[in-house]
Amino acid sequence: MHEMSEKPIHRILNLVSLLALIYYAASSINYISQSDAHIYNYDNQSHTNGSTAQLEAHRSDK
């Protein structure tokens, strides 16, 4: 009978743990996707700036 009284508590704790894990996973995925997009934009911008600098250097050589 003692085990029966602990089962609802265990179910609640398992549910809370599962919800916390889902929240952590979702926020981690959101953070990673936002930081990847930021890095991609930075790389794309630096690549464009590098290409412009190379074009200017090429023009000055002529």
XYZ file of N, CA and C in Angstrom:
186
model
N 0.822 -1.193 0.000
C 0.000 0.000 0.000
C 0.873 1.267 0.000
N 2.018 1.181 0.618
C 2.941 2.308 0.624
C 3.426 2.624 -0.797
N 3.656 1.595 -1.610
C 4.085 1.802 -2.991
C 2.998 2.493 -3.813
N 1.759 2.165 -3.560
C 0.658 2.765 -4.309
C 0.573 4.272 -4.051
N 0.876 4.716 -2.845
C 0.792 6.143 -2.537
C 1.940 6.914 -3.186
N 3.065 6.260 -3.469
C 4.195 6.946 -4.093
C 4.057 7.033 -5.611
N 3.248 6.192 -6.206
C 3.156 6.180 -7.662
C 2.672 7.506 -8.250
N 1.617 8.130 -7.735
C 1.217 9.425 -8.308
C 2.313 10.479 -8.178
N 3.045 10.457 -7.084
C 4.144 11.414 -6.906
C 5.219 11.162 -7.953
N 5.523 9.894 -8.191
C 6.531 9.561 -9.199
C 6.070 9.981 -10.585
N 4.786 9.796 -10.874
C 4.265 10.218 -12.175
C 4.394 11.725 -12.344
N 4.071 12.465 -11.290
C 4.169 13.928 -11.351
C 5.624 14.349 -11.527
N 6.526 13.730 -10.770
C 7.943 14.073 -10.895
C 8.482 13.715 -12.279
N 8.074 12.576 -12.795
C 8.498 12.195 -14.146
C 7.969 13.179 -15.179
N 6.728 13.604 -15.023
C 6.143 14.566 -15.951
C 6.876 15.905 -15.881
N 7.162 16.367 -14.672
C 7.884 17.632 -14.512
C 9.282 17.518 -15.116
N 9.952 16.401 -14.876
C 11.286 16.197 -15.443
C 11.238 16.172 -16.963
N 10.238 15.503 -17.509
C 10.096 15.428 -18.959
C 9.827 16.806 -19.552
N 8.964 17.577 -18.920
C 8.684 18.926 -19.409
C 9.927 19.810 -19.333
N 10.691 19.679 -18.252
C 11.920 20.460 -18.124
C 12.920 20.070 -19.210
N 13.024 18.786 -19.496
C 13.934 18.318 -20.537
C 13.502 18.822 -21.912
N 12.206 18.788 -22.193
C 11.701 19.286 -23.477
C 11.959 20.785 -23.604
N 11.722 21.537 -22.535
C 11.969 22.981 -22.555
C 13.445 23.272 -22.790
N 14.325 22.550 -22.107
C 15.769 22.741 -22.270
C 16.198 22.411 -23.697
N 15.694 21.313 -24.240
C 16.052 20.920 -25.604
C 15.558 21.958 -26.610
N 14.335 22.433 -26.440
C 13.779 23.415 -27.371
C 14.550 24.728 -27.305
N 14.893 25.180 -26.109
C 15.635 26.432 -25.996
C 17.058 26.272 -26.524
N 17.658 25.095 -26.352
C 18.996 24.850 -26.896
C 18.966 24.853 -28.421
N 17.967 24.194 -28.999
C 17.842 24.171 -30.460
C 17.610 25.583 -30.987
N 16.793 26.357 -30.308
C 16.529 27.737 -30.710
C 17.807 28.565 -30.641
N 18.589 28.422 -29.578
C 19.840 29.166 -29.434
C 20.829 28.789 -30.526
N 20.943 27.481 -30.800
C 21.887 27.022 -31.820
C 21.478 27.540 -33.194
N 20.199 27.484 -33.510
C 19.751 27.937 -34.831
C 19.949 29.441 -34.979
N 19.724 30.206 -33.923
C 19.934 31.650 -34.008
C 21.408 31.980 -34.128
N 22.270 31.290 -33.388
C 23.695 31.591 -33.458
C 24.272 31.148 -34.792
N 23.777 30.039 -35.372
C 24.242 29.609 -36.686
C 23.858 30.625 -37.752
N 22.659 31.155 -37.672
C 22.224 32.160 -38.638
C 23.083 33.411 -38.515
N 23.410 33.810 -37.304
C 24.254 34.985 -37.091
C 25.648 34.745 -37.657
N 26.211 33.563 -37.413
C 27.544 33.238 -37.930
C 27.513 33.211 -39.455
N 26.458 32.631 -40.035
C 26.358 32.582 -41.496
C 26.300 33.991 -42.073
N 25.519 34.875 -41.464
C 25.437 36.252 -41.948
C 26.781 36.947 -41.827
N 27.501 36.713 -40.737
C 28.813 37.334 -40.557
C 29.796 36.812 -41.601
N 29.810 35.484 -41.824
C 30.704 34.903 -42.822
C 30.373 35.418 -44.218
N 29.102 35.511 -44.527
C 28.685 35.988 -45.839
C 29.106 37.439 -46.027
N 28.962 38.249 -44.989
C 29.341 39.656 -45.067
C 30.850 39.795 -45.202
N 31.623 39.024 -44.434
C 33.075 39.124 -44.512
C 33.570 38.628 -45.864
N 32.891 37.613 -46.429
C 33.268 37.125 -47.761
C 33.021 38.213 -48.802
N 31.908 38.912 -48.683
C 31.592 39.994 -49.612
C 32.602 41.121 -49.460
N 32.934 41.472 -48.231
C 33.914 42.525 -48.004
C 35.277 42.118 -48.540
N 35.634 40.855 -48.361
C 36.908 40.368 -48.875
C 36.943 40.426 -50.386
N 35.849 40.085 -51.044
C 35.790 40.129 -52.503
C 35.924 41.566 -52.992
N 35.294 42.501 -52.317
C 35.394 43.907 -52.697
C 36.829 44.390 -52.554
N 37.478 44.007 -51.476
C 38.869 44.400 -51.268
C 39.762 43.794 -52.348
N 39.490 42.562 -52.728
C 40.283 41.930 -53.786
C 40.066 42.636 -55.120
N 38.829 43.038 -55.402
C 38.560 43.762 -56.643
C 39.285 45.105 -56.659
N 39.271 45.813 -55.549
C 39.956 47.100 -55.481
C 41.455 46.921 -55.658
N 42.024 45.888 -55.061
C 43.454 45.618 -55.216
C 43.759 45.266 -56.667
N 42.882 44.525 -57.295
C 43.086 44.132 -58.692
C 42.999 45.356 -59.606
N 42.075 46.273 -59.303
C 41.937 47.493 -60.106
C 43.174 48.374 -59.969
N 43.731 48.462 -58.778
C 44.889 49.329 -58.571
C 46.139 48.756 -59.234
N 46.170 47.438 -59.462
C 47.318 46.827 -60.137
C 47.342 47.186 -61.617
N 46.180 47.438 -62.203
C 46.116 47.735 -63.646
C 46.598 49.090 -63.906
